[in-house]
CSV table of C-alpha atoms in Angstrom, one decimal:
chain,number,residue,atom,x,y,z
F,437,MET,CA,22.7,-5.3,7.6
F,438,GLU,CA,25.5,-8.5,7.0
F,439,PRO,CA,26.0,-9.1,3.3
F,440,HIS,CA,24.8,-13.1,4.1
F,441,ILE,CA,21.8,-11.6,5.5
F,442,VAL,CA,21.0,-9.5,2.4
F,443,GLN,CA,22.4,-12.6,0.3
F,444,GLN,CA,19.4,-14.5,2.3
F,445,LEU,CA,16.4,-12.0,2.0
F,446,ASP,CA,17.6,-11.7,-2.3
F,447,SER,CA,17.4,-14.9,-2.9
F,448,ILE,CA,13.6,-14.9,-2.6
F,449,ASN,CA,13.4,-14.7,-6.3
F,450,VAL,CA,9.8,-15.6,-8.0
F,451,THR,CA,8.8,-15.1,-10.9
F,452,LEU,CA,5.7,-16.1,-12.5
F,453,ASN,CA,4.4,-17.4,-16.5
F,454,ALA,CA,2.2,-14.9,-18.8
F,455,GLY,CA,-0.3,-17.5,-18.2
F,456,GLY,CA,-0.1,-16.7,-14.0
F,457,MET,CA,0.2,-13.4,-14.2
F,458,ASN,CA,-3.0,-12.6,-16.1
F,459,THR,CA,-4.8,-14.5,-13.4
F,460,ILE,CA,-3.3,-12.4,-11.0
F,461,ASN,CA,-4.6,-9.5,-13.0
F,462,ILE,CA,-8.1,-10.4,-13.3
F,463,VAL,CA,-8.6,-11.4,-10.1
F,464,LEU,CA,-7.0,-8.2,-8.9
F,465,ALA,CA,-9.0,-5.8,-10.9
F,466,PHE,CA,-12.0,-7.5,-10.0
F,467,VAL,CA,-10.9,-6.6,-6.1
F,468,MET,CA,-10.4,-2.8,-7.1
F,469,PHE,CA,-14.0,-3.6,-9.0
F,470,GLY,CA,-15.5,-4.5,-4.9
F,471,VAL,CA,-13.9,-1.5,-3.3
F,472,ALA,CA,-15.8,1.0,-6.0
F,473,LEU,CA,-18.8,-0.5,-4.9
F,474,GLY,CA,-19.2,1.2,-1.8
F,475,ILE,CA,-18.4,4.2,-3.6
F,476,LYS,CA,-21.0,6.7,-4.9
F,477,PRO,CA,-20.7,9.9,-6.3
F,478,ARG,CA,-23.0,11.4,-3.5
F,479,MET,CA,-20.3,11.3,-1.2
F,480,PHE,CA,-18.5,13.1,-2.9
F,481,ALA,CA,-20.0,15.7,-3.1
F,482,GLU,CA,-21.1,15.3,0.4
F,483,VAL,CA,-16.8,15.1,1.3
F,484,PHE,CA,-16.3,18.1,-0.6
F,485,LYS,CA,-18.7,20.7,1.2
F,486,LYS,CA,-15.7,20.4,3.8
F,487,PRO,CA,-12.5,19.4,1.7
F,488,LYS,CA,-10.6,20.3,4.4
F,489,SER,CA,-10.4,16.5,5.4
F,490,VAL,CA,-10.0,15.6,2.1
F,491,LEU,CA,-6.9,17.4,1.6
F,492,VAL,CA,-5.6,16.9,4.7
F,493,GLY,CA,-6.3,13.4,3.4
F,494,MET,CA,-4.3,13.5,0.3
F,495,GLY,CA,-1.0,15.6,1.4
F,496,SER,CA,-0.2,12.6,4.3
F,497,GLN,CA,-1.1,9.2,1.7
F,498,LEU,CA,0.7,11.2,-1.3
F,499,ILE,CA,3.3,13.7,-0.2
F,500,VAL,CA,3.9,13.4,3.6
F,501,LEU,CA,4.7,9.6,3.9
F,502,PRO,CA,6.7,9.1,0.6
F,503,LEU,CA,8.6,11.9,2.1
F,504,PHE,CA,9.1,9.9,5.8
F,505,THR,CA,9.5,6.8,4.1
F,506,PHE,CA,12.5,7.9,2.3
F,507,LEU,CA,13.9,9.9,5.6
F,508,LEU,CA,12.5,6.2,7.9
F,509,ALA,CA,15.0,4.1,5.0
F,510,TRP,CA,18.2,6.9,5.1
F,511,ALA,CA,17.8,6.7,8.8
F,512,LEU,CA,18.3,3.3,8.8
F,513,GLY,CA,20.9,3.0,6.9
F,514,PRO,CA,22.8,-0.7,7.0
F,515,ALA,CA,20.0,-1.7,8.8
F,516,VAL,CA,18.3,-1.5,5.7
F,517,SER,CA,19.3,-3.7,2.0
F,518,PHE,CA,19.3,-1.3,-0.6
F,519,SER,CA,16.3,-3.7,-2.6
F,520,MET,CA,14.3,-3.7,0.7
F,521,ALA,CA,14.6,0.4,1.5
F,522,MET,CA,13.3,0.1,-2.6
F,523,GLY,CA,10.3,-1.6,-1.0
F,524,MET,CA,9.6,0.5,2.1
F,525,ILE,CA,9.6,3.7,-0.8
F,526,LEU,CA,7.1,1.2,-3.1
F,527,VAL,CA,4.5,0.3,-0.7
F,528,ALA,CA,4.8,4.3,0.9
F,529,ALA,CA,4.0,4.8,-3.7
F,530,CYS,CA,1.1,2.9,-3.3
F,531,PRO,CA,-2.4,4.4,-3.1
F,532,GLY,CA,-5.2,3.3,-0.1
F,533,GLY,CA,-5.3,-0.1,0.8
F,534,ASN,CA,-8.6,-2.1,-0.3
F,535,ILE,CA,-9.5,-2.7,3.5
F,536,SER,CA,-8.8,0.5,4.6
F,537,ASN,CA,-13.0,1.1,4.2
F,538,PHE,CA,-13.8,-2.4,6.3
F,539,ILE,CA,-11.2,-0.9,8.5
F,540,SER,CA,-13.1,2.6,9.3
F,541,SER,CA,-16.5,0.7,9.8
F,542,LEU,CA,-14.9,-1.5,12.6
F,543,SER,CA,-14.0,1.7,14.2
F,544,LYS,CA,-16.6,3.9,14.2
F,545,ALA,CA,-14.4,6.4,11.9
F,546,ASN,CA,-16.7,8.6,9.2
F,547,VAL,CA,-16.5,6.1,6.0
F,548,GLU,CA,-18.1,8.3,3.3
F,549,LEU,CA,-14.6,10.5,3.9
F,550,SER,CA,-12.8,6.7,3.8
F,551,VAL,CA,-14.2,5.8,0.6
F,552,SER,CA,-13.3,8.9,-0.8
F,553,LEU,CA,-9.7,9.1,0.3
F,554,THR,CA,-9.6,5.1,-0.6
F,555,ALA,CA,-11.1,6.2,-4.3
F,556,ILE,CA,-9.5,9.1,-5.0
F,557,SER,CA,-5.9,7.7,-4.4
F,558,THR,CA,-6.4,5.4,-5.8
F,559,ALA,CA,-7.2,7.6,-9.3
F,560,LEU,CA,-4.2,9.7,-8.8
F,561,ALA,CA,-2.5,6.2,-8.5
F,562,MET,CA,-2.0,6.4,-12.1
F,563,LEU,CA,0.2,9.2,-11.6
F,564,MET,CA,1.8,9.4,-8.2
F,565,THR,CA,2.4,6.1,-8.0
F,566,PRO,CA,5.0,5.9,-10.2
F,567,PHE,CA,6.4,9.4,-9.8
F,568,ASN,CA,7.0,8.9,-6.4
F,569,PHE,CA,8.8,5.5,-6.5
F,570,TRP,CA,10.6,7.0,-9.7
F,571,PHE,CA,11.9,10.4,-6.9
F,572,TYR,CA,12.6,8.9,-3.9
F,573,GLY,CA,14.0,5.9,-5.8
F,574,ASN,CA,16.6,8.1,-7.6
F,575,LEU,CA,16.9,10.4,-4.9
F,576,TYR,CA,17.8,7.2,-1.7
F,577,ILE,CA,20.5,5.7,-4.5
F,578,LYS,CA,21.7,9.6,-4.5
F,579,VAL,CA,22.2,10.2,-0.4
F,580,ALA,CA,22.4,6.5,0.5
F,581,ASP,CA,25.6,4.8,1.4
F,582,LEU,CA,25.6,1.8,-1.9
F,583,SER,CA,29.3,1.2,-1.3
F,584,SER,CA,28.4,-2.3,-1.2
F,585,PHE,CA,26.7,-2.0,-4.9
F,586,VAL,CA,29.0,0.1,-6.9
F,587,GLY,CA,29.1,-0.9,-10.1
F,588,GLN,CA,25.6,-2.7,-9.7
F,589,VAL,CA,23.1,-0.4,-9.2
F,590,PRO,CA,22.2,2.2,-12.3
F,591,ASN,CA,20.4,5.6,-12.4
F,592,LEU,CA,16.0,4.2,-11.6
F,593,HIS,CA,14.0,4.8,-14.4
F,594,ILE,CA,10.9,2.9,-14.9
F,595,PRO,CA,9.5,2.9,-18.1
F,596,PHE,CA,6.1,5.7,-17.2
F,597,TRP,CA,3.9,4.6,-19.9
F,598,ASP,CA,4.2,0.6,-19.7
F,599,VAL,CA,3.0,1.1,-15.4
F,600,PHE,CA,0.2,3.9,-16.5
F,601,LYS,CA,-1.2,1.0,-18.5
F,602,THR,CA,-1.3,-1.7,-16.1
F,603,ILE,CA,-2.7,0.4,-13.3
F,604,VAL,CA,-5.4,2.0,-15.6
F,605,ILE,CA,-6.1,-1.4,-17.1
F,606,LEU,CA,-6.3,-2.6,-13.3
F,607,LEU,CA,-7.4,-0.1,-11.7
F,608,GLY,CA,-9.1,2.8,-13.8
F,609,ILE,CA,-11.5,0.3,-15.6
F,610,PRO,CA,-13.0,-1.7,-12.6
F,611,LEU,CA,-13.0,1.7,-10.7
F,612,THR,CA,-14.8,2.8,-13.1
F,613,LEU,CA,-17.4,-0.4,-13.6
F,614,GLY,CA,-18.0,-0.1,-9.7
F,615,ILE,CA,-19.6,3.0,-9.4
F,616,LEU,CA,-21.3,2.4,-12.7
F,617,THR,CA,-23.2,-0.6,-11.0
F,618,ALA,CA,-23.3,1.2,-7.8
F,619,HIS,CA,-25.4,4.2,-9.1
F,620,PHE,CA,-26.7,2.4,-11.1
F,621,LEU,CA,-28.3,-1.3,-9.1
F,622,PRO,CA,-27.6,-0.6,-6.0
F,623,ARG,CA,-29.6,-3.0,-4.1
F,624,ALA,CA,-26.8,-5.8,-6.2
F,625,ALA,CA,-23.7,-3.5,-5.7
F,626,GLU,CA,-24.9,-3.7,-1.5
F,627,LYS,CA,-25.4,-7.6,-1.3
F,628,LEU,CA,-21.6,-8.1,-3.9
F,629,LYS,CA,-19.9,-5.2,-1.5
F,630,LYS,CA,-19.2,-7.7,1.6
F,631,PRO,CA,-18.4,-11.0,-0.3
F,632,PHE,CA,-15.3,-8.9,-2.6
F,633,GLN,CA,-14.1,-7.2,1.1
F,634,TRP,CA,-13.6,-10.4,2.3
F,635,PHE,CA,-12.6,-11.6,-1.3
F,636,SER,CA,-9.9,-9.3,-1.2
F,637,LEU,CA,-8.2,-10.7,2.1
F,638,LEU,CA,-8.2,-14.1,0.9
F,639,PHE,CA,-6.7,-13.0,-2.7
F,640,PHE,CA,-4.1,-11.3,-0.9
F,641,ILE,CA,-3.4,-14.0,1.2
F,642,ALA,CA,-2.8,-16.5,-1.6
F,643,MET,CA,-0.8,-13.8,-3.6
F,644,VAL,CA,1.7,-14.2,-0.5
F,645,VAL,CA,0.9,-18.0,-0.4
F,646,LEU,CA,1.8,-18.5,-4.1
F,647,SER,CA,4.9,-15.9,-3.5
F,648,PHE,CA,6.1,-18.4,-0.7
F,649,MET,CA,5.4,-21.6,-1.6
F,650,GLY,CA,8.9,-22.1,-3.4
F,651,ASN,CA,11.0,-20.1,-1.1
F,652,ILE,CA,9.4,-20.4,2.3
F,653,ASP,CA,12.8,-21.9,4.2
F,654,ALA,CA,14.8,-18.9,3.2
F,655,PHE,CA,11.8,-16.2,4.3
F,656,LEU,CA,11.4,-18.0,7.6
F,657,LYS,CA,15.5,-17.7,8.4
F,658,CYS,CA,14.9,-13.5,7.0
F,659,VAL,CA,10.9,-12.2,8.9
F,660,LYS,CA,12.7,-11.2,12.0
F,661,TYR,CA,15.0,-9.4,9.8
F,662,ILE,CA,11.7,-7.4,7.8
F,663,PHE,CA,9.7,-7.6,11.6
F,664,LEU,CA,10.9,-4.7,13.2
F,665,ILE,CA,11.5,-2.4,9.7
F,666,VAL,CA,7.0,-3.1,8.2
F,667,LEU,CA,6.8,-2.6,12.3
F,668,LEU,CA,8.7,0.9,12.3
F,669,HIS,CA,7.3,1.9,8.2
F,670,ASN,CA,3.7,0.8,10.0
F,671,ALA,CA,3.8,2.5,13.0
F,672,LEU,CA,5.0,6.5,11.1
F,673,ALA,CA,2.8,5.7,8.4
F,674,LEU,CA,-0.2,5.2,10.9
F,675,CYS,CA,1.0,8.4,13.6
F,676,ILE,CA,1.5,10.3,10.0
F,677,GLY,CA,-2.0,10.2,9.2
F,678,TYR,CA,-3.3,10.4,13.2
F,679,CYS,CA,-1.0,13.7,14.2
F,680,ASN,CA,-1.9,15.7,10.3
F,681,GLY,CA,-5.6,15.6,11.6
F,682,SER,CA,-4.8,16.6,14.7
F,683,LEU,CA,-2.3,19.1,13.4
F,684,PHE,CA,-5.2,20.6,10.8
F,685,ARG,CA,-8.1,20.3,13.9
F,686,LEU,CA,-10.6,17.7,12.0
F,687,PRO,CA,-12.7,15.9,14.2
F,688,ASP,CA,-12.8,12.9,15.6
F,689,ARG,CA,-13.9,10.3,13.1
F,690,ASP,CA,-12.0,11.9,10.4
F,691,ARG,CA,-8.6,11.9,12.0
F,692,ARG,CA,-9.6,7.9,12.9
F,693,THR,CA,-9.9,8.3,8.9
F,694,LEU,CA,-7.0,9.6,8.1
F,695,THR,CA,-4.9,7.3,10.6
F,696,ILE,CA,-6.3,4.2,8.7
F,697,GLU,CA,-6.5,5.6,5.1
F,698,THR,CA,-2.5,6.3,5.6
F,699,GLY,CA,-1.8,3.3,7.8
F,700,ILE,CA,-3.2,0.4,5.1
F,701,GLN,CA,-1.5,0.9,2.2
F,702,ASN,CA,-2.3,-0.9,-1.2
F,703,SER,CA,0.6,-3.0,-1.1
F,704,GLY,CA,-1.3,-6.2,-3.4
F,705,LEU,CA,-1.2,-3.8,-5.7
F,706,GLY,CA,2.3,-3.1,-5.5
F,707,LEU,CA,2.8,-7.0,-4.9
F,708,ALA,CA,1.1,-7.5,-8.8
F,709,LEU,CA,3.0,-4.5,-9.8
F,710,MET,CA,6.5,-6.1,-9.4
F,711,LEU,CA,5.0,-9.9,-10.3
F,712,GLY,CA,3.9,-8.3,-13.5
F,713,ALA,CA,6.8,-5.6,-14.5
F,714,ASN,CA,10.0,-7.9,-13.8
F,715,GLN,CA,12.0,-6.3,-16.6
F,716,ILE,CA,11.2,-2.5,-14.4
F,717,PHE,CA,12.4,-3.7,-11.4
F,718,SER,CA,15.4,-6.2,-13.1
F,719,GLY,CA,16.7,-2.7,-15.1
F,720,PHE,CA,18.0,-1.4,-12.2
F,721,MET,CA,19.0,-4.4,-10.3
F,722,PRO,CA,19.9,-6.4,-13.1
F,723,GLN,CA,21.6,-8.9,-11.1
F,724,TYR,CA,17.9,-9.9,-10.9
F,725,PRO,CA,17.9,-10.2,-14.7
F,726,HIS,CA,14.4,-13.4,-14.4
F,727,GLY,CA,12.8,-11.7,-11.2
F,728,VAL,CA,12.5,-9.7,-8.5
F,729,PRO,CA,14.6,-8.7,-5.9
F,730,GLY,CA,13.7,-10.8,-2.6
F,731,GLY,CA,14.2,-7.4,-0.3
F,732,MET,CA,11.3,-5.9,-2.2
F,733,LEU,CA,9.5,-9.1,-2.0
F,734,VAL,CA,9.4,-9.7,1.4
F,735,ILE,CA,8.6,-6.3,2.3
F,736,THR,CA,5.8,-5.7,0.2
F,737,ALA,CA,3.9,-8.8,0.8
F,738,TRP,CA,5.1,-8.5,4.8
F,739,TRP,CA,3.6,-5.1,5.0
F,740,GLY,CA,0.6,-6.2,3.2
F,741,ILE,CA,0.1,-8.7,5.9
F,742,TRP,CA,1.1,-6.6,8.9
F,743,HIS,CA,-1.1,-3.6,7.9
F,744,ILE,CA,-4.3,-6.0,8.2
F,745,ILE,CA,-3.1,-7.0,11.8
F,746,ALA,CA,-2.5,-3.3,12.9
F,747,GLY,CA,-5.3,-1.9,11.3
F,748,LEU,CA,-7.6,-3.9,13.3
F,749,SER,CA,-5.6,-3.3,16.9
F,750,VAL,CA,-6.2,0.3,15.7
F,751,ALA,CA,-9.8,-0.4,15.1
F,752,GLY,CA,-9.9,-2.2,18.6
F,753,PHE,CA,-8.1,0.5,20.4
F,754,PHE,CA,-10.6,3.3,19.0
F,755,ASN,CA,-13.7,0.8,20.5
F,756,LEU,CA,-11.7,0.6,23.1
F,757,LYS,CA,-11.4,4.6,24.1
F,758,ASP,CA,-15.2,4.8,22.9
F,759,ARG,CA,-16.4,2.3,25.7
F,760,LYS,CA,-14.6,3.7,28.7
F,761,ARG,CA,-15.6,7.2,27.7
F,762,ALA,CA,-18.9,6.6,27.4
F,763,GLY,CA,-18.5,4.7,30.8
F,764,ARG,CA,-17.8,7.4,31.9
């Protein structure tokens, strides 16, 4: 990638004051609460009677996707800047997205499996998100050609305890409260579930708009450079889910679920982590001591927009496939 393009991307530098970040954290906690409203203990019992699909799904999300994301970023070479590659790795390290259950229902997939995978990956995110980002971030630094960054990029280090506490507050507490609400107040949970799903979409769009309001010109100049990168990355994620399901001969409904769960990542969480933990990211890119490198921000934010489009397209494809099959 040409130096002036990298400069344009990384000039998109967003910071939030404490009040703004607290607002995002509170709203994101409500989003996670909404996801948990569709989770009931009996769903886990039903899914875990035949745990093969759960294990394959977890492997796709937590192991295969981060690994293949690292390989993709490495293979793209100079087509991606260092900060863009870090954005790709961060997205892959995040748990399943909070709209995956909604997309699964549209796709006539196994919704119970979808909810279970979202819940498990979200719970494991407290450990796996910082670990995968730390591991593959460091690995990328070692194997990629970073000659243009000599003297600027130290060894990647994440304050594990700080990230752990952040994810517990954003995910752990709302998830627990949502499950308890679904168990003890099922009617209220059912009424709240759909409004919270749409609220999640609106919240993420609002986050993206607010993030780019002061940088819209720079973003419009750079979007064509990140469009294909995110398209490739998301297509890879969708293929990983479907191919793993096919490789292990899972039922068609479960393959659909794995496709969606692996292809829809909680990039909203990645965006919130970036905006709320500037010191983490400025620590390994010290030329941005007061904000987030723009390449990371653009990749993560555009991923969140694109995977909604891709998810709805996949749901449409699966429904078209069903209609053709029914017409035979």
